[in-house]
Structure formats: C-alpha cells, structure tokens
Amino acid sequence: MMNLALFDLDHTLLPIDSDHEWGEFLVRIGAVDGAAFSARNDAFFAQYQAGTLDPVEYLEFSLGTLARFPRAELDAMHARFMAEVIEPAILPQARALLRRHAEAGDLVAIITATNAFVTAPIARAFGVAHLIAAAPALDEAGNITGKLLGTPTMGAGKVTHTHAWLAGLGKRLDDFPRSHFYSDSHNDIPLLSVVTDPVATNPNAALTTHASTHGWPSLHLFND
C-alpha cells in the first residue's frame, strides 16, 4: 500500500530559510526600505527559532509586504529570487531523499509555515506536486491583498492542515501503513508526534533533545 511522506522545507530540504531569504532579497534589490525591513525580518526570524513567534503577526507582515506590488512585478522578482538564491541551495542529497520516496510510490508533500507565494515555485523546483502552505488572499486580478486565508500552517496548525489536505484527497492519516515527516524544528513536534515515522532532519538543539528522549531517528542532509 501507499505510504505518506511529508517534508518541512526550510532547513529541512533547504539549508536556508526561504522566507527570511526572500525578505533579505527584497532589501538587496532595493524593493523595500533596507534598515526598517531587515530589523523586523530578523526579529521575526529570531522569534521563530526561539519558538515564540506569533504566526499571524508575522504573516500579516510578510503578506502585507507582498501586497505592495502588482502580481506581475512580484512574479518577476520571484523568478530572479529562484535563480539567485533558491536554485543554488537545492542540493543533491535533498533531491535524492525526495526521489527515494517518490520511487517507492509514496504520497509526497511539502508542508511549510512559509506562505505559498514564496514556496510554490520551490516545491515545483523540487518536483513535488503537493504543497501545504500559508495561503495569501487574492483579489479578482490575482494580486495579493495582504490577508491570510484560514489558519497558519505552523505548530499544531500543521496537523490541522495535514488532516484537511488528506480529507480533500478522500484519505485519512491512518489510511497509510507508514507516515513519515521530516523536520528540523521543535516547532513541528505536534506533527512529528502523530506520524508513524518522525525524522529529526538537520535538527535544531531543542528538537535534537526531544528526538533523543523519544527515540526518534536523526538525519543530517547538510550542515547549515
């Protein structure tokens, strides 16, 4: 029978944080005020690492930034971001792990707290058809409004969104003999705790301790 393989994105499949790097990219190309934006971006990133981030507050910040630009301009900037930042960070060992699950016939998805505008092209670059990510609201012209649709895909929200995604496919988590989830962060302990095969992947210190205590395996795809 088919198994399930879920992957976090940032610092799991990528050795970088795509959301933070997108903000730094906007600063570098002069699309946003450098000093003010970098200060907030760095503060939110530190909160995420510490496990104290308010995901709604952060998403309102990041989606609000996207809402300043027409969609065509955003897409052009993102194409450059992919070429300059993301594609060099897609490493063979990450592709090999995804390929192993795909060749086994597993249902593969990336689930990330980063918004879908930033991450959908990255999932496509990895060859992953299913993406579960924070959904930006769009106006009738397809422009990002700055609002979030639904709840954030972070922490316990990843469990909720996984169940909803599977239900949309006519499946439940326990339909799969084995369910894998690969993540680097203690923020993902809720979803790691409900799959049959949690894998602490390039784990941070908090997840390393938790994984060791619970007998979860660790995988190091790269040193980041």
PDB file of C-alpha atoms in Angstrom:
ATOM      1  CA  MET A   1       0.000   0.000   0.000  1.00  0.00           C
ATOM      2  CA  MET A   2       0.969   3.624  -0.481  1.00  0.00           C
ATOM      3  CA  ASN A   3       2.797   5.357   2.359  1.00  0.00           C
ATOM      4  CA  LEU A   4       2.858   9.064   3.158  1.00  0.00           C
ATOM      5  CA  ALA A   5       5.979  11.249   3.168  1.00  0.00           C
ATOM      6  CA  LEU A   6       5.725  14.820   4.481  1.00  0.00           C
ATOM      7  CA  PHE A   7       8.596  17.283   4.429  1.00  0.00           C
ATOM      8  CA  ASP A   8       9.179  20.604   6.097  1.00  0.00           C
ATOM      9  CA  LEU A   9      11.021  22.965   3.755  1.00  0.00           C
ATOM     10  CA  ASP A  10      13.313  25.488   5.432  1.00  0.00           C
ATOM     11  CA  HIS A  11      16.451  23.965   6.996  1.00  0.00           C
ATOM     12  CA  THR A  12      14.986  20.544   6.178  1.00  0.00           C
ATOM     13  CA  LEU A  13      15.055  20.241   2.390  1.00  0.00           C
ATOM     14  CA  LEU A  14      16.789  23.592   2.014  1.00  0.00           C
ATOM     15  CA  PRO A  15      19.867  24.605   4.034  1.00  0.00           C
ATOM     16  CA  ILE A  16      18.377  28.122   4.275  1.00  0.00           C
ATOM     17  CA  ASP A  17      15.129  29.735   5.425  1.00  0.00           C
ATOM     18  CA  SER A  18      13.332  30.695   2.208  1.00  0.00           C
ATOM     19  CA  ASP A  19      11.026  33.188   3.939  1.00  0.00           C
ATOM     20  CA  HIS A  20      13.850  35.064   5.633  1.00  0.00           C
ATOM     21  CA  GLU A  21      15.961  34.939   2.474  1.00  0.00           C
ATOM     22  CA  TRP A  22      13.081  36.352   0.442  1.00  0.00           C
ATOM     23  CA  GLY A  23      12.976  39.331   2.788  1.00  0.00           C
ATOM     24  CA  GLU A  24      16.727  39.805   2.524  1.00  0.00           C
ATOM     25  CA  PHE A  25      16.435  39.560  -1.259  1.00  0.00           C
ATOM     26  CA  LEU A  26      13.835  42.358  -1.296  1.00  0.00           C
ATOM     27  CA  VAL A  27      16.233  44.509   0.719  1.00  0.00           C
ATOM     28  CA  ARG A  28      19.163  43.676  -1.571  1.00  0.00           C
ATOM     29  CA  ILE A  29      17.330  44.670  -4.768  1.00  0.00           C
ATOM     30  CA  GLY A  30      16.005  47.851  -3.179  1.00  0.00           C
ATOM     31  CA  ALA A  31      12.334  46.840  -3.257  1.00  0.00           C
ATOM     32  CA  VAL A  32      11.824  47.710   0.427  1.00  0.00           C
ATOM     33  CA  ASP A  33      13.410  50.060   2.931  1.00  0.00           C
ATOM     34  CA  GLY A  34      16.560  48.224   3.966  1.00  0.00           C
ATOM     35  CA  ALA A  35      17.110  49.158   7.587  1.00  0.00           C
ATOM     36  CA  ALA A  36      13.498  49.071   8.764  1.00  0.00           C
ATOM     37  CA  PHE A  37      12.558  45.890   6.902  1.00  0.00           C
ATOM     38  CA  SER A  38      15.691  43.962   7.880  1.00  0.00           C
ATOM     39  CA  ALA A  39      15.215  44.830  11.542  1.00  0.00           C
ATOM     40  CA  ARG A  40      11.658  43.421  11.589  1.00  0.00           C
ATOM     41  CA  ASN A  41      12.538  40.460   9.401  1.00  0.00           C
ATOM     42  CA  ASP A  42      15.450  39.496  11.651  1.00  0.00           C
ATOM     43  CA  ALA A  43      13.348  39.930  14.791  1.00  0.00           C
ATOM     44  CA  PHE A  44      10.625  37.631  13.491  1.00  0.00           C
ATOM     45  CA  PHE A  45      13.217  35.049  12.416  1.00  0.00           C
ATOM     46  CA  ALA A  46      14.746  35.064  15.902  1.00  0.00           C
ATOM     47  CA  GLN A  47      11.280  34.574  17.425  1.00  0.00           C
ATOM     48  CA  TYR A  48      10.667  31.604  15.110  1.00  0.00           C
ATOM     49  CA  GLN A  49      13.945  29.997  16.129  1.00  0.00           C
ATOM     50  CA  ALA A  50      13.072  30.539  19.797  1.00  0.00           C
ATOM     51  CA  GLY A  51       9.566  29.124  19.365  1.00  0.00           C
ATOM     52  CA  THR A  52       7.912  32.400  20.414  1.00  0.00           C
ATOM     53  CA  LEU A  53       6.698  33.631  17.023  1.00  0.00           C
ATOM     54  CA  ASP A  54       3.111  34.799  16.634  1.00  0.00           C
ATOM     55  CA  PRO A  55       2.460  33.314  13.168  1.00  0.00           C
ATOM     56  CA  VAL A  56      -0.477  35.574  12.364  1.00  0.00           C
ATOM     57  CA  GLU A  57       1.507  38.697  13.212  1.00  0.00           C
ATOM     58  CA  TYR A  58       4.392  37.531  11.068  1.00  0.00           C
ATOM     59  CA  LEU A  59       2.219  36.518   8.120  1.00  0.00           C
ATOM     60  CA  GLU A  60       0.445  39.873   8.203  1.00  0.00           C
ATOM     61  CA  PHE A  61       3.878  41.475   7.974  1.00  0.00           C
ATOM     62  CA  SER A  62       5.132  39.287   5.132  1.00  0.00           C
ATOM     63  CA  LEU A  63       1.877  39.248   3.155  1.00  0.00           C
ATOM     64  CA  GLY A  64       1.464  42.974   3.699  1.00  0.00           C
ATOM     65  CA  THR A  65       4.860  43.470   2.087  1.00  0.00           C
ATOM     66  CA  LEU A  66       3.792  41.377  -0.911  1.00  0.00           C
ATOM     67  CA  ALA A  67       0.596  43.398  -1.247  1.00  0.00           C
ATOM     68  CA  ARG A  68       2.622  46.489  -2.144  1.00  0.00           C
ATOM     69  CA  PHE A  69       3.466  45.100  -5.581  1.00  0.00           C
ATOM     70  CA  PRO A  70       1.395  44.138  -8.638  1.00  0.00           C
ATOM     71  CA  ARG A  71       1.410  40.387  -9.216  1.00  0.00           C
ATOM     72  CA  ALA A  72       3.396  40.603 -12.451  1.00  0.00           C
ATOM     73  CA  GLU A  73       6.162  42.503 -10.661  1.00  0.00           C
ATOM     74  CA  LEU A  74       6.142  40.019  -7.787  1.00  0.00           C
ATOM     75  CA  ASP A  75       6.421  37.082 -10.169  1.00  0.00           C
ATOM     76  CA  ALA A  76       9.359  38.689 -11.980  1.00  0.00           C
ATOM     77  CA  MET A  77      11.140  39.312  -8.681  1.00  0.00           C
ATOM     78  CA  HIS A  78      10.458  35.753  -7.563  1.00  0.00           C
ATOM     79  CA  ALA A  79      11.917  34.317 -10.770  1.00  0.00           C
ATOM     80  CA  ARG A  80      15.115  36.223 -10.022  1.00  0.00           C
ATOM     81  CA  PHE A  81      14.987  35.037  -6.388  1.00  0.00           C
ATOM     82  CA  MET A  82      14.746  31.438  -7.559  1.00  0.00           C
ATOM     83  CA  ALA A  83      17.746  31.810  -9.872  1.00  0.00           C
ATOM     84  CA  GLU A  84      19.956  33.710  -7.456  1.00  0.00           C
ATOM     85  CA  VAL A  85      19.029  32.244  -4.055  1.00  0.00           C
ATOM     86  CA  ILE A  86      16.958  29.069  -4.189  1.00  0.00           C
ATOM     87  CA  GLU A  87      18.326  27.020  -7.070  1.00  0.00           C
ATOM     88  CA  PRO A  88      21.910  27.127  -5.741  1.00  0.00           C
ATOM     89  CA  ALA A  89      20.542  25.918  -2.370  1.00  0.00           C
ATOM     90  CA  ILE A  90      18.744  22.854  -3.788  1.00  0.00           C
ATOM     91  CA  LEU A  91      21.281  20.154  -3.017  1.00  0.00           C
ATOM     92  CA  PRO A  92      21.578  16.637  -4.480  1.00  0.00           C
ATOM     93  CA  GLN A  93      21.049  14.908  -1.137  1.00  0.00           C
ATOM     94  CA  ALA A  94      17.668  16.596  -0.684  1.00  0.00           C
ATOM     95  CA  ARG A  95      16.600  15.634  -4.191  1.00  0.00           C
ATOM     96  CA  ALA A  96      17.734  12.065  -3.553  1.00  0.00           C
ATOM     97  CA  LEU A  97      15.620  11.782  -0.398  1.00  0.00           C
ATOM     98  CA  LEU A  98      12.527  13.028  -2.211  1.00  0.00           C
ATOM     99  CA  ARG A  99      13.245  10.732  -5.152  1.00  0.00           C
ATOM    100  CA  ARG A 100      13.551   7.717  -2.852  1.00  0.00           C
ATOM    101  CA  HIS A 101      10.031   8.275  -1.536  1.00  0.00           C
ATOM    102  CA  ALA A 102       8.598   9.061  -4.960  1.00  0.00           C
ATOM    103  CA  GLU A 103      10.103   5.905  -6.461  1.00  0.00           C
ATOM    104  CA  ALA A 104       8.633   3.881  -3.577  1.00  0.00           C
ATOM    105  CA  GLY A 105       5.200   5.105  -4.651  1.00  0.00           C
ATOM    106  CA  ASP A 106       4.650   7.260  -1.577  1.00  0.00           C
ATOM    107  CA  LEU A 107       2.312  10.250  -1.498  1.00  0.00           C
ATOM    108  CA  VAL A 108       4.769  13.134  -1.095  1.00  0.00           C
ATOM    109  CA  ALA A 109       4.007  16.657   0.123  1.00  0.00           C
ATOM    110  CA  ILE A 110       5.877  19.673   1.430  1.00  0.00           C
ATOM    111  CA  ILE A 111       4.252  21.338   4.443  1.00  0.00           C
ATOM    112  CA  THR A 112       5.661  24.690   5.488  1.00  0.00           C
ATOM    113  CA  ALA A 113       4.818  27.717   7.610  1.00  0.00           C
ATOM    114  CA  THR A 114       6.105  29.956   4.810  1.00  0.00           C
ATOM    115  CA  ASN A 115       3.457  31.411   2.521  1.00  0.00           C
ATOM    116  CA  ALA A 116       2.529  29.756  -0.761  1.00  0.00           C
ATOM    117  CA  PHE A 117       3.687  32.673  -2.919  1.00  0.00           C
ATOM    118  CA  VAL A 118       7.265  32.151  -1.774  1.00  0.00           C
ATOM    119  CA  THR A 119       7.158  28.365  -1.641  1.00  0.00           C
ATOM    120  CA  ALA A 120       5.044  27.147  -4.588  1.00  0.00           C
ATOM    121  CA  PRO A 121       7.841  27.698  -7.137  1.00  0.00           C
ATOM    122  CA  ILE A 122      10.271  25.991  -4.743  1.00  0.00           C
ATOM    123  CA  ALA A 123       8.048  22.924  -4.451  1.00  0.00           C
ATOM    124  CA  ARG A 124       7.864  22.786  -8.254  1.00  0.00           C
ATOM    125  CA  ALA A 125      11.642  23.032  -8.463  1.00  0.00           C
ATOM    126  CA  PHE A 126      11.875  20.008  -6.174  1.00  0.00           C
ATOM    127  CA  GLY A 127       9.341  18.176  -8.343  1.00  0.00           C
ATOM    128  CA  VAL A 128       6.777  17.948  -5.524  1.00  0.00           C
ATOM    129  CA  ALA A 129       3.188  18.337  -6.690  1.00  0.00           C
ATOM    130  CA  HIS A 130       1.562  18.765  -3.270  1.00  0.00           C
ATOM    131  CA  LEU A 131       2.256  21.857  -1.164  1.00  0.00           C
ATOM    132  CA  ILE A 132       0.600  22.746   2.142  1.00  0.00           C
ATOM    133  CA  ALA A 133       1.486  26.338   2.986  1.00  0.00           C
ATOM    134  CA  ALA A 134       0.064  29.556   4.395  1.00  0.00           C
ATOM    135  CA  ALA A 135      -2.409  30.818   1.789  1.00  0.00           C
ATOM    136  CA  PRO A 136      -2.438  34.513   0.858  1.00  0.00           C
ATOM    137  CA  ALA A 137      -5.797  36.024  -0.051  1.00  0.00           C
ATOM    138  CA  LEU A 138      -6.019  37.280  -3.644  1.00  0.00           C
ATOM    139  CA  ASP A 139      -8.189  39.916  -5.266  1.00  0.00           C
ATOM    140  CA  GLU A 140     -10.065  39.340  -8.526  1.00  0.00           C
ATOM    141  CA  ALA A 141      -6.978  40.307 -10.535  1.00  0.00           C
ATOM    142  CA  GLY A 142      -4.801  37.779  -8.697  1.00  0.00           C
ATOM    143  CA  ASN A 143      -2.951  40.365  -6.634  1.00  0.00           C
ATOM    144  CA  ILE A 144      -2.064  39.547  -3.033  1.00  0.00           C
ATOM    145  CA  THR A 145      -4.232  41.535  -0.620  1.00  0.00           C
ATOM    146  CA  GLY A 146      -2.055  41.157   2.468  1.00  0.00           C
ATOM    147  CA  LYS A 147      -4.584  38.969   4.293  1.00  0.00           C
ATOM    148  CA  LEU A 148      -4.199  35.327   5.293  1.00  0.00           C
ATOM    149  CA  LEU A 149      -6.741  32.705   4.263  1.00  0.00           C
ATOM    150  CA  GLY A 150      -7.529  30.315   7.090  1.00  0.00           C
ATOM    151  CA  THR A 151      -5.112  29.456   9.872  1.00  0.00           C
ATOM    152  CA  PRO A 152      -1.309  29.448   9.785  1.00  0.00           C
ATOM    153  CA  THR A 153       0.484  26.235   8.809  1.00  0.00           C
ATOM    154  CA  MET A 154       2.709  26.302  11.876  1.00  0.00           C
ATOM    155  CA  GLY A 155       2.927  24.203  15.027  1.00  0.00           C
ATOM    156  CA  ALA A 156      -0.349  22.428  15.714  1.00  0.00           C
ATOM    157  CA  GLY A 157      -1.684  24.140  12.593  1.00  0.00           C
ATOM    158  CA  LYS A 158       0.377  21.724  10.510  1.00  0.00           C
ATOM    159  CA  VAL A 159      -1.591  18.832  11.994  1.00  0.00           C
ATOM    160  CA  THR A 160      -4.898  20.552  11.207  1.00  0.00           C
ATOM    161  CA  HIS A 161      -3.856  21.369   7.651  1.00  0.00           C
ATOM    162  CA  THR A 162      -2.498  17.869   7.040  1.00  0.00           C
ATOM    163  CA  HIS A 163      -5.810  16.310   8.054  1.00  0.00           C
ATOM    164  CA  ALA A 164      -7.721  18.807   5.879  1.00  0.00           C
ATOM    165  CA  TRP A 165      -5.469  18.190   2.870  1.00  0.00           C
ATOM    166  CA  LEU A 166      -5.811  14.434   3.200  1.00  0.00           C
ATOM    167  CA  ALA A 167      -9.584  14.726   3.583  1.00  0.00           C
ATOM    168  CA  GLY A 168      -9.638  16.630   0.294  1.00  0.00           C
ATOM    169  CA  LEU A 169      -7.997  13.591  -1.278  1.00  0.00           C
ATOM    170  CA  GLY A 170     -10.518  11.267   0.330  1.00  0.00           C
ATOM    171  CA  LYS A 171      -7.924   9.920   2.769  1.00  0.00           C
ATOM    172  CA  ARG A 172      -7.086   9.906   6.469  1.00  0.00           C
ATOM    173  CA  LEU A 173      -3.721   9.737   8.173  1.00  0.00           C
ATOM    174  CA  ASP A 174      -4.383   6.257   9.480  1.00  0.00           C
ATOM    175  CA  ASP A 175      -5.118   5.014   5.944  1.00  0.00           C
ATOM    176  CA  PHE A 176      -1.345   4.891   5.422  1.00  0.00           C
ATOM    177  CA  PRO A 177       0.617   1.950   6.856  1.00  0.00           C
ATOM    178  CA  ARG A 178       3.527   4.332   7.396  1.00  0.00           C
ATOM    179  CA  SER A 179       3.539   8.116   7.553  1.00  0.00           C
ATOM    180  CA  HIS A 180       6.870   9.948   7.523  1.00  0.00           C
ATOM    181  CA  PHE A 181       7.542  13.549   8.486  1.00  0.00           C
ATOM    182  CA  TYR A 182      10.954  15.148   8.132  1.00  0.00           C
ATOM    183  CA  SER A 183      11.601  18.392  10.015  1.00  0.00           C
ATOM    184  CA  ASP A 184      14.435  20.367  11.564  1.00  0.00           C
ATOM    185  CA  SER A 185      12.442  22.299  14.151  1.00  0.00           C
ATOM    186  CA  HIS A 186      10.894  21.828  17.566  1.00  0.00           C
ATOM    187  CA  ASN A 187       8.043  23.959  16.243  1.00  0.00           C
ATOM    188  CA  ASP A 188       6.989  20.860  14.292  1.00  0.00           C
ATOM    189  CA  ILE A 189       6.789  18.486  17.258  1.00  0.00           C
ATOM    190  CA  PRO A 190       2.947  18.373  17.032  1.00  0.00           C
ATOM    191  CA  LEU A 191       3.030  16.854  13.534  1.00  0.00           C
ATOM    192  CA  LEU A 192       6.127  14.771  14.240  1.00  0.00           C
ATOM    193  CA  SER A 193       4.224  13.256  17.159  1.00  0.00           C
ATOM    194  CA  VAL A 194       1.258  11.996  15.117  1.00  0.00           C
ATOM    195  CA  VAL A 195       3.061  10.259  12.231  1.00  0.00           C
ATOM    196  CA  THR A 196       4.405   6.705  12.467  1.00  0.00           C
ATOM    197  CA  ASP A 197       7.912   7.694  11.327  1.00  0.00           C
ATOM    198  CA  PRO A 198       9.114  11.070  12.619  1.00  0.00           C
ATOM    199  CA  VAL A 199      12.600  12.012  11.421  1.00  0.00           C
ATOM    200  CA  ALA A 200      14.518  14.876  13.034  1.00  0.00           C
ATOM    201  CA  THR A 201      16.257  16.249   9.964  1.00  0.00           C
ATOM    202  CA  ASN A 202      19.172  18.659  10.439  1.00  0.00           C
ATOM    203  CA  PRO A 203      17.556  19.193  13.855  1.00  0.00           C
ATOM    204  CA  ASN A 204      17.990  22.290  15.979  1.00  0.00           C
ATOM    205  CA  ALA A 205      19.083  21.867  19.593  1.00  0.00           C
ATOM    206  CA  ALA A 206      15.563  21.650  21.029  1.00  0.00           C
ATOM    207  CA  LEU A 207      14.438  19.042  18.510  1.00  0.00           C
ATOM    208  CA  THR A 208      17.672  17.075  18.944  1.00  0.00           C
ATOM    209  CA  THR A 209      16.929  16.745  22.661  1.00  0.00           C
ATOM    210  CA  HIS A 210      13.284  15.835  22.087  1.00  0.00           C
ATOM    211  CA  ALA A 211      14.131  13.285  19.397  1.00  0.00           C
ATOM    212  CA  SER A 212      16.751  11.643  21.601  1.00  0.00           C
ATOM    213  CA  THR A 213      14.305  11.413  24.507  1.00  0.00           C
ATOM    214  CA  HIS A 214      11.618   9.825  22.334  1.00  0.00           C
ATOM    215  CA  GLY A 215      13.878   7.545  20.316  1.00  0.00           C
ATOM    216  CA  TRP A 216      13.276   9.323  17.023  1.00  0.00           C
ATOM    217  CA  PRO A 217      15.951   8.913  14.352  1.00  0.00           C
ATOM    218  CA  SER A 218      18.000  11.883  13.196  1.00  0.00           C
ATOM    219  CA  LEU A 219      19.088  12.601   9.645  1.00  0.00           C
ATOM    220  CA  HIS A 220      21.713  15.125   8.619  1.00  0.00           C
ATOM    221  CA  LEU A 221      21.365  16.093   4.966  1.00  0.00           C
ATOM    222  CA  PHE A 222      23.742  19.022   5.264  1.00  0.00           C
ATOM    223  CA  ASN A 223      25.434  21.243   7.795  1.00  0.00           C
ATOM    224  CA  ASP A 224      23.574  24.545   7.924  1.00  0.00           C
TER     225      ASP A 224
END
